[in-house]
Structure formats: structure tokens, C-alpha cells
Amino acid sequence: SVSRRVRIRRAAGPPLQARQRVAAMTKKDDAAKAAANKADMERRIRAKVSCDKAAYSIQWRLLEGAVDEGTLSVAAQILQPHHYDDVETERALDGQCGNPRCAGKLPKPDGRSRGRYHFSVADKRVYDSEGLRRFCGIECARTSREYAAGLSVTALHLREGEAAVQRLLDS
């Protein structure tokens, strides 16, 4: 009967004190994991905010008249297509050509109603006039669209790892 009690005791699991120690260690581990998760989350949020600030500042630079190719190459590494679309729109609202490379002004509306599409016989193409109204000409619209097509849709803070992003933000 002694051996029967030992078997029952072993089947019931470790003694109460051992279970309490395991529970206390698990709570400490959970607290450490929670602290690590919080620190990681804070680091990621700070990186996102830093990248958003960089995108905002480069957008402001693109609004200041014609810009050089160096600025555009830096902007291409930071901006996403929706950021660039905002730049085109803001420039057009300001009366400038939507293409940051161009220093031209938008043509004055002639008062006649224009249709939604523009048919170019020379290019043998059909253009959406809504998008063309942001540019001084078809060539500016085309080069701007090509530039926008080359932008990454992935957010800056999610690209290429932290070290590359930090180098880019520092430059």
C-alpha cells in the first residue's frame, strides 16, 4: 500500500511548492517578454515616424519650383507613389507644372469645356485629361508618370532593413 500512495502522488504531479515556483518563473518570463515586446513596438513606431518625417520634408523640397536630378533620386528612395501624387496635386494647385523637374506654369483655362479624354494624333494615343490638367504639357505628364512608376509601394520603414533606412535618413 505504500507503493500505491507513491504512485498516486507521482501521478498527481509535482508538489505544490514546485508548481508555485514554476508559475512564478513563468510570470517573470511573461513580464520580460512583455517588456521586450513593448520596447520593440516603440522602436518600430519611432522608425515609422522618422520615415514619415523624411517623406514630408522631401515633399516640401519638391514643391519649391524645379528641382535637380540629385534631389529626385533621393526622393525616389524615400517616397511612395501616393506621396508623389500629392506633390503633383499640390504643385498644380499652386499653378506650377506637376512635374518637379519642370519650372513651367500651368496654362490658363480658355473657358471652353474640355472632355475627359485628349486624343493625340501625333502620338497615336488617348490621354486622360483629368491627369493632364496637372501638367504644362504631355511630355511633362509622361516623364512624371514614368518617375512615379519607379517608386516603391512598400513603406520606407519596411524596406531593406534598419541599417539601410537609417543611412538614407541621415543623408
Tab-separated table of N, CA and C in Angstrom:
chain	number	residue	atom	x	y	z
A	1	SER	N	0.813	-1.195	0.000
A	1	SER	CA	0.000	0.000	0.000
A	1	SER	C	0.858	1.262	0.000
A	2	VAL	N	2.081	1.203	0.513
A	2	VAL	CA	2.982	2.352	0.460
A	2	VAL	C	3.324	2.657	-0.990
A	3	SER	N	3.594	1.642	-1.739
A	3	SER	CA	3.932	1.863	-3.139
A	3	SER	C	2.737	2.436	-3.908
A	4	ARG	N	1.526	2.078	-3.459
A	4	ARG	CA	0.339	2.614	-4.119
A	4	ARG	C	0.224	4.130	-3.871
A	5	ARG	N	0.506	4.614	-2.658
A	5	ARG	CA	0.465	6.036	-2.354
A	5	ARG	C	1.515	6.806	-3.168
A	6	VAL	N	2.675	6.234	-3.327
A	6	VAL	CA	3.735	6.880	-4.098
A	6	VAL	C	3.294	7.037	-5.541
A	7	ARG	N	2.666	5.984	-6.084
A	7	ARG	CA	2.197	6.076	-7.467
A	7	ARG	C	1.128	7.153	-7.617
A	8	ILE	N	0.256	7.254	-6.682
A	8	ILE	CA	-0.814	8.251	-6.750
A	8	ILE	C	-0.218	9.652	-6.647
A	9	ARG	N	0.747	9.819	-5.748
A	9	ARG	CA	1.377	11.112	-5.568
A	9	ARG	C	2.123	11.538	-6.840
A	10	ARG	N	2.827	10.614	-7.459
A	10	ARG	CA	3.536	10.930	-8.693
A	10	ARG	C	2.565	11.250	-9.815
A	11	ALA	N	1.487	10.596	-9.877
A	11	ALA	CA	0.503	10.831	-10.917
A	11	ALA	C	-0.157	12.196	-10.754
A	12	ALA	N	-0.248	12.695	-9.543
A	12	ALA	CA	-0.887	13.978	-9.281
A	12	ALA	C	-0.006	15.145	-9.711
A	13	GLY	N	1.250	14.933	-9.986
A	13	GLY	CA	2.135	15.994	-10.427
A	13	GLY	C	3.083	16.405	-9.325
A	14	PRO	N	3.896	17.461	-9.569
A	14	PRO	CA	4.867	17.889	-8.570
A	14	PRO	C	4.158	18.471	-7.357
A	15	PRO	N	4.856	18.539	-6.265
A	15	PRO	CA	4.251	19.106	-5.056
A	15	PRO	C	3.857	20.569	-5.281
A	16	LEU	N	3.056	21.099	-4.424
A	16	LEU	CA	2.503	22.431	-4.541
A	16	LEU	C	3.589	23.499	-4.621
A	17	GLN	N	4.632	23.385	-3.818
A	17	GLN	CA	5.695	24.400	-3.829
A	17	GLN	C	6.403	24.455	-5.186
A	18	ALA	N	6.644	23.324	-5.782
A	18	ALA	CA	7.309	23.288	-7.085
A	18	ALA	C	6.421	23.928	-8.150
A	19	ARG	N	5.122	23.656	-8.103
A	19	ARG	CA	4.199	24.261	-9.070
A	19	ARG	C	4.157	25.778	-8.901
A	20	GLN	N	4.227	26.260	-7.667
A	20	GLN	CA	4.227	27.695	-7.418
A	20	GLN	C	5.500	28.344	-7.948
A	21	ARG	N	6.641	27.656	-7.779
A	21	ARG	CA	7.894	28.184	-8.320
A	21	ARG	C	7.841	28.270	-9.843
A	22	VAL	N	7.302	27.251	-10.481
A	22	VAL	CA	7.184	27.251	-11.942
A	22	VAL	C	6.268	28.394	-12.385
A	23	ALA	N	5.165	28.593	-11.672
A	23	ALA	CA	4.241	29.674	-12.005
A	23	ALA	C	4.910	31.030	-11.831
A	24	ALA	N	5.713	31.199	-10.777
A	24	ALA	CA	6.411	32.462	-10.544
A	24	ALA	C	7.438	32.720	-11.645
A	25	MET	N	8.155	31.656	-12.068
A	25	MET	CA	9.129	31.816	-13.146
A	25	MET	C	8.420	32.158	-14.452
A	26	THR	N	7.269	31.554	-14.699
A	26	THR	CA	6.513	31.837	-15.910
A	26	THR	C	6.041	33.289	-15.917
A	27	LYS	N	5.615	33.801	-14.768
A	27	LYS	CA	5.196	35.201	-14.674
A	27	LYS	C	6.360	36.137	-14.955
A	28	LYS	N	7.557	35.794	-14.431
A	28	LYS	CA	8.737	36.619	-14.686
A	28	LYS	C	9.079	36.597	-16.175
A	29	ASP	N	9.007	35.409	-16.791
A	29	ASP	CA	9.287	35.285	-18.224
A	29	ASP	C	8.274	36.091	-19.040
A	30	ASP	N	7.002	36.003	-18.644
A	30	ASP	CA	5.963	36.755	-19.352
A	30	ASP	C	6.188	38.257	-19.226
A	31	ALA	N	6.593	38.706	-18.044
A	31	ALA	CA	6.864	40.131	-17.839
A	31	ALA	C	8.059	40.579	-18.677
A	32	ALA	N	9.081	39.739	-18.760
A	32	ALA	CA	10.257	40.072	-19.562
A	32	ALA	C	9.888	40.112	-21.050
A	33	LYS	N	9.084	39.166	-21.495
A	33	LYS	CA	8.651	39.158	-22.896
A	33	LYS	C	7.790	40.380	-23.201
A	34	ALA	N	6.913	40.739	-22.283
A	34	ALA	CA	6.062	41.911	-22.483
A	34	ALA	C	6.904	43.183	-22.573
A	35	ALA	N	7.917	43.292	-21.725
A	35	ALA	CA	8.798	44.460	-21.765
A	35	ALA	C	9.576	44.505	-23.084
A	36	ALA	N	10.050	43.345	-23.530
A	36	ALA	CA	10.782	43.288	-24.802
A	36	ALA	C	9.859	43.640	-25.963
A	37	ASN	N	8.634	43.138	-25.939
A	37	ASN	CA	7.671	43.458	-26.994
A	37	ASN	C	7.349	44.949	-27.011
A	38	LYS	N	7.205	45.539	-25.832
A	38	LYS	CA	6.909	46.965	-25.739
A	38	LYS	C	8.065	47.790	-26.305
A	39	ALA	N	9.291	47.409	-25.965
A	39	ALA	CA	10.467	48.121	-26.472
A	39	ALA	C	10.571	47.978	-27.989
A	40	ASP	N	10.295	46.784	-28.503
A	40	ASP	CA	10.337	46.558	-29.943
A	40	ASP	C	9.264	47.374	-30.654
A	41	MET	N	8.078	47.413	-30.083
A	41	MET	CA	6.984	48.178	-30.671
A	41	MET	C	7.326	49.672	-30.681
A	42	GLU	N	7.907	50.166	-29.604
A	42	GLU	CA	8.291	51.577	-29.531
A	42	GLU	C	9.357	51.897	-30.574
A	43	ARG	N	10.314	51.003	-30.762
A	43	ARG	CA	11.373	51.194	-31.758
A	43	ARG	C	10.777	51.241	-33.164
A	44	ARG	N	9.835	50.346	-33.456
A	44	ARG	CA	9.212	50.329	-34.780
A	44	ARG	C	8.374	51.584	-35.025
A	45	ILE	N	7.672	52.047	-34.001
A	45	ILE	CA	6.867	53.260	-34.154
A	45	ILE	C	7.759	54.466	-34.383
A	46	ARG	N	8.873	54.538	-33.642
A	46	ARG	CA	9.810	55.653	-33.836
A	46	ARG	C	10.407	55.629	-35.247
A	47	ALA	N	10.712	54.437	-35.759
A	47	ALA	CA	11.244	54.319	-37.113
A	47	ALA	C	10.207	54.779	-38.140
A	48	LYS	N	8.950	54.406	-37.943
A	48	LYS	CA	7.888	54.821	-38.861
A	48	LYS	C	7.715	56.337	-38.833
A	49	VAL	N	7.701	56.918	-37.658
A	49	VAL	CA	7.548	58.368	-37.544
A	49	VAL	C	8.724	59.078	-38.204
A	50	SER	N	9.925	58.565	-38.011
A	50	SER	CA	11.113	59.153	-38.627
A	50	SER	C	11.017	59.093	-40.155
A	51	CYS	N	10.554	57.986	-40.682
A	51	CYS	CA	10.404	57.838	-42.130
A	51	CYS	C	9.305	58.752	-42.664
A	52	ASP	N	8.229	58.898	-41.919
A	52	ASP	CA	7.153	59.806	-42.336
A	52	ASP	C	7.650	61.255	-42.368
A	53	LYS	N	8.471	61.625	-41.393
A	53	LYS	CA	9.039	62.975	-41.376
A	53	LYS	C	9.948	63.193	-42.584
A	54	ALA	N	10.734	62.179	-42.932
A	54	ALA	CA	11.621	62.283	-44.087
A	54	ALA	C	10.808	62.444	-45.370
A	55	ALA	N	9.730	61.687	-45.505
A	55	ALA	CA	8.880	61.803	-46.693
A	55	ALA	C	8.246	63.190	-46.761
A	56	TYR	N	7.809	63.694	-45.639
A	56	TYR	CA	7.185	65.019	-45.593
A	56	TYR	C	8.183	66.102	-45.999
A	57	SER	N	9.406	66.015	-45.494
A	57	SER	CA	10.393	67.051	-45.815
A	57	SER	C	10.793	67.000	-47.294
A	58	ILE	N	10.895	65.797	-47.866
A	58	ILE	CA	11.267	65.723	-49.285
A	58	ILE	C	10.095	66.189	-50.153
A	59	GLN	N	8.867	65.975	-49.696
A	59	GLN	CA	7.719	66.504	-50.436
A	59	GLN	C	7.781	68.032	-50.487
A	60	TRP	N	8.141	68.662	-49.385
A	60	TRP	CA	8.250	70.117	-49.365
A	60	TRP	C	9.339	70.590	-50.313
A	61	ARG	N	10.444	69.844	-50.385
A	61	ARG	CA	11.518	70.232	-51.305
A	61	ARG	C	11.058	70.152	-52.753
A	62	LEU	N	10.207	69.165	-53.063
A	62	LEU	CA	9.730	69.008	-54.435
A	62	LEU	C	8.691	70.067	-54.819
A	63	LEU	N	8.151	70.755	-53.860
A	63	LEU	CA	7.166	71.803	-54.140
A	63	LEU	C	7.811	73.139	-54.490
A	64	GLU	N	9.115	73.266	-54.290
A	64	GLU	CA	9.818	74.541	-54.456
A	64	GLU	C	10.362	74.726	-55.864
A	65	GLY	N	9.518	74.839	-56.855
A	65	GLY	CA	9.977	75.063	-58.226
A	65	GLY	C	10.640	73.831	-58.807
A	66	ALA	N	11.457	74.041	-59.847
A	66	ALA	CA	12.148	72.925	-60.496
A	66	ALA	C	13.277	72.421	-59.601
A	67	VAL	N	13.418	71.109	-59.524
A	67	VAL	CA	14.464	70.501	-58.694
A	67	VAL	C	15.423	69.719	-59.587
A	68	ASP	N	16.627	69.482	-59.081
A	68	ASP	CA	17.638	68.770	-59.859
A	68	ASP	C	17.469	67.250	-59.732
A	69	GLU	N	18.226	66.543	-60.538
A	69	GLU	CA	18.138	65.076	-60.567
A	69	GLU	C	18.598	64.441	-59.260
A	70	GLY	N	19.544	65.066	-58.579
A	70	GLY	CA	20.017	64.527	-57.300
A	70	GLY	C	18.907	64.488	-56.266
A	71	THR	N	18.138	65.572	-56.197
A	71	THR	CA	17.012	65.617	-55.264
A	71	THR	C	15.971	64.577	-55.643
A	72	LEU	N	15.733	64.419	-56.941
A	72	LEU	CA	14.748	63.432	-57.384
A	72	LEU	C	15.205	61.999	-57.100
A	73	SER	N	16.504	61.746	-57.185
A	73	SER	CA	16.978	60.388	-56.896
A	73	SER	C	16.844	60.075	-55.404
A	74	VAL	N	17.101	61.065	-54.551
A	74	VAL	CA	16.886	60.872	-53.112
A	74	VAL	C	15.398	60.677	-52.832
A	75	ALA	N	14.581	61.485	-53.489
A	75	ALA	CA	13.128	61.383	-53.302
A	75	ALA	C	12.611	60.020	-53.738
A	76	ALA	N	13.191	59.456	-54.802
A	76	ALA	CA	12.749	58.151	-55.287
A	76	ALA	C	13.001	57.048	-54.262
A	77	GLN	N	14.010	57.226	-53.438
A	77	GLN	CA	14.305	56.224	-52.419
A	77	GLN	C	13.402	56.359	-51.206
A	78	ILE	N	12.822	57.521	-50.998
A	78	ILE	CA	12.028	57.781	-49.796
A	78	ILE	C	10.524	57.707	-50.063
A	79	LEU	N	10.092	58.306	-51.168
A	79	LEU	CA	8.664	58.460	-51.419
A	79	LEU	C	7.991	57.196	-51.936
A	80	GLN	N	6.709	57.124	-51.674
A	80	GLN	CA	5.836	56.113	-52.254
A	80	GLN	C	4.989	56.810	-53.317
A	81	PRO	N	4.324	56.059	-54.196
A	81	PRO	CA	3.527	56.695	-55.252
A	81	PRO	C	2.475	57.686	-54.730
A	82	HIS	N	1.838	57.386	-53.608
A	82	HIS	CA	0.814	58.309	-53.118
A	82	HIS	C	1.431	59.618	-52.614
A	83	HIS	N	2.666	59.572	-52.113
A	83	HIS	CA	3.356	60.807	-51.722
A	83	HIS	C	3.616	61.670	-52.960
A	84	TYR	N	4.078	61.021	-54.025
A	84	TYR	CA	4.401	61.742	-55.255
A	84	TYR	C	3.137	62.312	-55.892
A	85	ASP	N	2.047	61.573	-55.829
A	85	ASP	CA	0.777	62.067	-56.355
A	85	ASP	C	0.354	63.334	-55.604
A	86	ASP	N	0.581	63.351	-54.300
A	86	ASP	CA	0.286	64.546	-53.506
A	86	ASP	C	1.142	65.732	-53.962
A	87	VAL	N	2.407	65.471	-54.296
A	87	VAL	CA	3.297	66.535	-54.769
A	87	VAL	C	2.767	67.098	-56.091
A	88	GLU	N	2.388	66.216	-57.024
A	88	GLU	CA	1.848	66.665	-58.305
A	88	GLU	C	0.605	67.530	-58.096
A	89	THR	N	-0.277	67.073	-57.233
A	89	THR	CA	-1.521	67.802	-56.979
A	89	THR	C	-1.255	69.164	-56.355
A	90	GLU	N	-0.374	69.208	-55.359
A	90	GLU	CA	-0.067	70.480	-54.694
A	90	GLU	C	0.586	71.469	-55.647
A	91	ARG	N	1.489	70.969	-56.492
A	91	ARG	CA	2.131	71.857	-57.461
A	91	ARG	C	1.098	72.418	-58.433
A	92	ALA	N	0.168	71.575	-58.880
A	92	ALA	CA	-0.870	72.031	-59.810
A	92	ALA	C	-1.784	73.047	-59.137
A	93	LEU	N	-2.128	72.830	-57.895
A	93	LEU	CA	-2.970	73.783	-57.175
A	93	LEU	C	-2.266	75.132	-56.996
A	94	ASP	N	-0.935	75.078	-56.971
A	94	ASP	CA	-0.140	76.295	-56.823
A	94	ASP	C	0.122	76.979	-58.176
A	95	GLY	N	-0.371	76.382	-59.262
A	95	GLY	CA	-0.195	76.958	-60.593
A	95	GLY	C	1.076	76.528	-61.287
A	96	GLN	N	1.835	75.601	-60.678
A	96	GLN	CA	3.064	75.091	-61.287
A	96	GLN	C	2.764	73.796	-62.025
A	97	CYS	N	3.634	73.450	-62.957
A	97	CYS	CA	3.528	72.148	-63.611
A	97	CYS	C	3.714	71.070	-62.547
A	98	GLY	N	2.948	69.984	-62.628
A	98	GLY	CA	3.007	68.917	-61.631
A	98	GLY	C	4.303	68.138	-61.623
A	99	ASN	N	5.086	68.246	-62.700
A	99	ASN	CA	6.367	67.555	-62.792
A	99	ASN	C	7.419	68.374	-62.044
A	100	PRO	N	8.033	67.821	-60.993
A	100	PRO	CA	9.019	68.587	-60.224
A	100	PRO	C	10.251	69.013	-61.031
A	101	ARG	N	10.537	68.367	-62.146
A	101	ARG	CA	11.677	68.750	-62.981
A	101	ARG	C	11.407	70.046	-63.754
A	102	CYS	N	10.125	70.350	-63.957
A	102	CYS	CA	9.733	71.459	-64.830
A	102	CYS	C	9.477	72.731	-64.024
A	103	ALA	N	9.953	73.842	-64.543
A	103	ALA	CA	9.726	75.138	-63.902
A	103	ALA	C	8.547	75.870	-64.537
A	104	GLY	N	7.869	75.215	-65.509
A	104	GLY	CA	6.778	75.859	-66.234
A	104	GLY	C	5.542	76.078	-65.377
A	105	LYS	N	4.735	76.997	-65.832
A	105	LYS	CA	3.449	77.283	-65.197
A	105	LYS	C	2.360	76.535	-65.964
A	106	LEU	N	1.262	76.285	-65.287
A	106	LEU	CA	0.133	75.639	-65.946
A	106	LEU	C	-0.535	76.630	-66.890
A	107	PRO	N	-0.999	76.152	-68.039
A	107	PRO	CA	-1.694	77.059	-68.949
A	107	PRO	C	-3.015	77.521	-68.340
A	108	LYS	N	-3.393	78.734	-68.671
A	108	LYS	CA	-4.659	79.271	-68.179
A	108	LYS	C	-5.803	78.558	-68.904
A	109	PRO	N	-6.869	78.229	-68.179
A	109	PRO	CA	-8.014	77.614	-68.854
A	109	PRO	C	-8.636	78.612	-69.838
A	110	ASP	N	-9.002	78.123	-71.013
A	110	ASP	CA	-9.531	79.025	-72.041
A	110	ASP	C	-11.041	79.220	-71.933
A	111	GLY	N	-11.668	78.637	-70.950
A	111	GLY	CA	-13.083	78.866	-70.728
A	111	GLY	C	-13.981	77.847	-71.405
A	112	ARG	N	-13.474	77.124	-72.410
A	112	ARG	CA	-14.331	76.132	-73.027
A	112	ARG	C	-14.282	74.850	-72.224
A	113	SER	N	-15.335	74.139	-72.335
A	113	SER	CA	-15.422	72.861	-71.621
A	113	SER	C	-14.584	71.833	-72.372
A	114	ARG	N	-13.737	71.177	-71.656
A	114	ARG	CA	-12.913	70.140	-72.277
A	114	ARG	C	-13.435	68.785	-71.858
A	115	GLY	N	-13.297	67.836	-72.724
A	115	GLY	CA	-13.752	66.481	-72.427
A	115	GLY	C	-12.804	65.775	-71.486
A	116	ARG	N	-13.190	64.593	-71.116
A	116	ARG	CA	-12.381	63.816	-70.186
A	116	ARG	C	-11.129	63.264	-70.861
A	117	TYR	N	-11.152	63.032	-72.162
A	117	TYR	CA	-10.028	62.421	-72.858
A	117	TYR	C	-9.425	63.368	-73.893
A	118	HIS	N	-8.108	63.242	-74.083
A	118	HIS	CA	-7.393	64.002	-75.092
A	118	HIS	C	-6.840	63.002	-76.096
A	119	PHE	N	-7.135	63.229	-77.376
A	119	PHE	CA	-6.674	62.342	-78.436
A	119	PHE	C	-5.482	62.985	-79.117
A	120	SER	N	-4.332	62.345	-79.033
A	120	SER	CA	-3.125	62.867	-79.657
A	120	SER	C	-2.898	62.120	-80.961
A	121	VAL	N	-3.070	62.837	-82.075
A	121	VAL	CA	-2.872	62.236	-83.386
A	121	VAL	C	-1.388	61.966	-83.608
A	122	ALA	N	-0.546	62.872	-83.136
A	122	ALA	CA	0.901	62.729	-83.328
A	122	ALA	C	1.440	61.485	-82.607
A	123	ASP	N	0.985	61.265	-81.359
A	123	ASP	CA	1.452	60.112	-80.587
A	123	ASP	C	0.621	58.868	-80.834
A	124	LYS	N	-0.543	59.044	-81.475
A	124	LYS	CA	-1.497	57.946	-81.689
A	124	LYS	C	-1.870	57.304	-80.351
A	125	ARG	N	-2.195	58.192	-79.395
A	125	ARG	CA	-2.566	57.735	-78.057
A	125	ARG	C	-3.756	58.527	-77.555
A	126	VAL	N	-4.419	57.962	-76.554
A	126	VAL	CA	-5.522	58.634	-75.882
A	126	VAL	C	-5.071	58.900	-74.452
A	127	TYR	N	-5.200	60.145	-73.999
A	127	TYR	CA	-4.780	60.529	-72.657
A	127	TYR	C	-5.996	60.929	-71.832
A	128	ASP	N	-5.950	60.615	-70.557
A	128	ASP	CA	-6.988	61.034	-69.632
A	128	ASP	C	-6.730	62.501	-69.279
A	129	SER	N	-7.649	63.380	-69.639
A	129	SER	CA	-7.440	64.818	-69.431
A	129	SER	C	-7.420	65.206	-67.966
A	130	GLU	N	-8.071	64.440	-67.116
A	130	GLU	CA	-8.065	64.761	-65.695
A	130	GLU	C	-6.634	64.784	-65.169
A	131	GLY	N	-5.824	63.803	-65.552
A	131	GLY	CA	-4.431	63.758	-65.122
A	131	GLY	C	-3.573	64.789	-65.837
A	132	LEU	N	-3.918	65.103	-67.092
A	132	LEU	CA	-3.125	66.050	-67.877
A	132	LEU	C	-3.275	67.483	-67.381
A	133	ARG	N	-4.340	67.791	-66.701
A	133	ARG	CA	-4.563	69.161	-66.254
A	133	ARG	C	-3.560	69.594	-65.181
A	134	ARG	N	-2.823	68.656	-64.647
A	134	ARG	CA	-1.817	68.992	-63.632
A	134	ARG	C	-0.469	69.350	-64.240
A	135	PHE	N	-0.351	69.244	-65.560
A	135	PHE	CA	0.943	69.427	-66.221
A	135	PHE	C	0.856	70.482	-67.313
A	136	CYS	N	2.031	71.051	-67.644
A	136	CYS	CA	2.068	72.071	-68.690
A	136	CYS	C	2.022	71.444	-70.080
A	137	GLY	N	2.336	70.180	-70.183
A	137	GLY	CA	2.298	69.508	-71.475
A	137	GLY	C	2.306	67.996	-71.328
A	138	ILE	N	2.110	67.339	-72.468
A	138	ILE	CA	2.044	65.876	-72.468
A	138	ILE	C	3.390	65.265	-72.100
A	139	GLU	N	4.476	65.878	-72.535
A	139	GLU	CA	5.813	65.342	-72.227
A	139	GLU	C	6.083	65.372	-70.724
A	140	CYS	N	5.688	66.438	-70.065
A	140	CYS	CA	5.858	66.516	-68.606
A	140	CYS	C	5.007	65.454	-67.908
A	141	ALA	N	3.810	65.248	-68.406
A	141	ALA	CA	2.933	64.219	-67.825
A	141	ALA	C	3.551	62.837	-67.995
A	142	ARG	N	4.112	62.572	-69.186
A	142	ARG	CA	4.712	61.266	-69.459
A	142	ARG	C	5.930	61.013	-68.569
A	143	THR	N	6.838	61.993	-68.467
A	143	THR	CA	8.035	61.784	-67.643
A	143	THR	C	7.674	61.674	-66.164
A	144	SER	N	6.668	62.407	-65.748
A	144	SER	CA	6.239	62.328	-64.351
A	144	SER	C	5.636	60.956	-64.044
A	145	ARG	N	4.854	60.429	-64.961
A	145	ARG	CA	4.263	59.087	-64.785
A	145	ARG	C	5.359	58.020	-64.744
A	146	GLU	N	6.381	58.165	-65.584
A	146	GLU	CA	7.488	57.206	-65.579
A	146	GLU	C	8.221	57.233	-64.239
A	147	TYR	N	8.422	58.437	-63.732
A	147	TYR	CA	9.081	58.576	-62.431
A	147	TYR	C	8.231	57.934	-61.338
A	148	ALA	N	6.934	58.203	-61.354
A	148	ALA	CA	6.027	57.646	-60.336
A	148	ALA	C	5.972	56.122	-60.421
A	149	ALA	N	6.079	55.577	-61.631
A	149	ALA	CA	6.045	54.120	-61.788
A	149	ALA	C	7.281	53.463	-61.175
A	150	GLY	N	8.371	54.210	-61.058
A	150	GLY	CA	9.600	53.672	-60.478
A	150	GLY	C	9.667	53.735	-58.962
A	151	LEU	N	8.673	54.336	-58.330
A	151	LEU	CA	8.673	54.448	-56.875
A	151	LEU	C	8.197	53.150	-56.234
A	152	SER	N	8.742	52.851	-55.087
A	152	SER	CA	8.370	51.633	-54.366
A	152	SER	C	7.054	51.830	-53.639
A	153	VAL	N	6.182	50.819	-53.704
A	153	VAL	CA	4.909	50.890	-52.980
A	153	VAL	C	5.075	50.471	-51.523
A	154	THR	N	6.214	49.882	-51.182
A	154	THR	CA	6.492	49.473	-49.808
A	154	THR	C	6.918	50.682	-48.993
A	155	ALA	N	6.367	50.796	-47.818
A	155	ALA	CA	6.724	51.914	-46.939
A	155	ALA	C	8.210	51.872	-46.611
A	156	LEU	N	8.800	53.045	-46.451
A	156	LEU	CA	10.243	53.150	-46.232
A	156	LEU	C	10.702	52.372	-45.006
A	157	HIS	N	9.954	52.439	-43.918
A	157	HIS	CA	10.403	51.775	-42.692
A	157	HIS	C	10.309	50.249	-42.791
A	158	LEU	N	9.680	49.730	-43.836
A	158	LEU	CA	9.591	48.279	-44.031
A	158	LEU	C	10.569	47.763	-45.081
A	159	ARG	N	11.328	48.655	-45.694
A	159	ARG	CA	12.261	48.272	-46.759
A	159	ARG	C	13.645	47.968	-46.231
A	160	GLU	N	14.341	47.054	-46.862
A	160	GLU	CA	15.790	46.841	-46.803
A	160	GLU	C	16.440	46.757	-45.433
A	161	GLY	N	15.720	46.654	-44.389
A	161	GLY	CA	16.348	46.560	-43.080
A	161	GLY	C	16.618	47.914	-42.464
A	162	GLU	N	16.879	47.901	-41.184
A	162	GLU	CA	17.018	49.141	-40.422
A	162	GLU	C	18.265	49.929	-40.757
A	163	ALA	N	19.366	49.263	-41.008
A	163	ALA	CA	20.627	49.970	-41.241
A	163	ALA	C	20.549	50.798	-42.523
A	164	ALA	N	19.969	50.228	-43.596
A	164	ALA	CA	19.860	50.955	-44.860
A	164	ALA	C	18.938	52.150	-44.727
A	165	VAL	N	17.837	51.974	-44.020
A	165	VAL	CA	16.893	53.069	-43.804
A	165	VAL	C	17.549	54.184	-43.014
A	166	GLN	N	18.286	53.849	-41.976
A	166	GLN	CA	18.957	54.861	-41.161
A	166	GLN	C	19.988	55.634	-41.960
A	167	ARG	N	20.759	54.947	-42.813
A	167	ARG	CA	21.742	55.620	-43.672
A	167	ARG	C	21.036	56.596	-44.594
A	168	LEU	N	19.900	56.176	-45.139
A	168	LEU	CA	19.147	57.016	-46.063
A	168	LEU	C	18.596	58.245	-45.344
A	169	LEU	N	18.092	58.069	-44.140
A	169	LEU	CA	17.540	59.194	-43.397
A	169	LEU	C	18.620	60.164	-42.954
A	170	ASP	N	19.836	59.654	-42.703
A	170	ASP	CA	20.930	60.511	-42.260
A	170	ASP	C	21.502	61.359	-43.403
A	171	SER	N	21.314	60.891	-44.639
A	171	SER	CA	21.883	61.630	-45.771
A	171	SER	C	21.035	62.799	-46.196
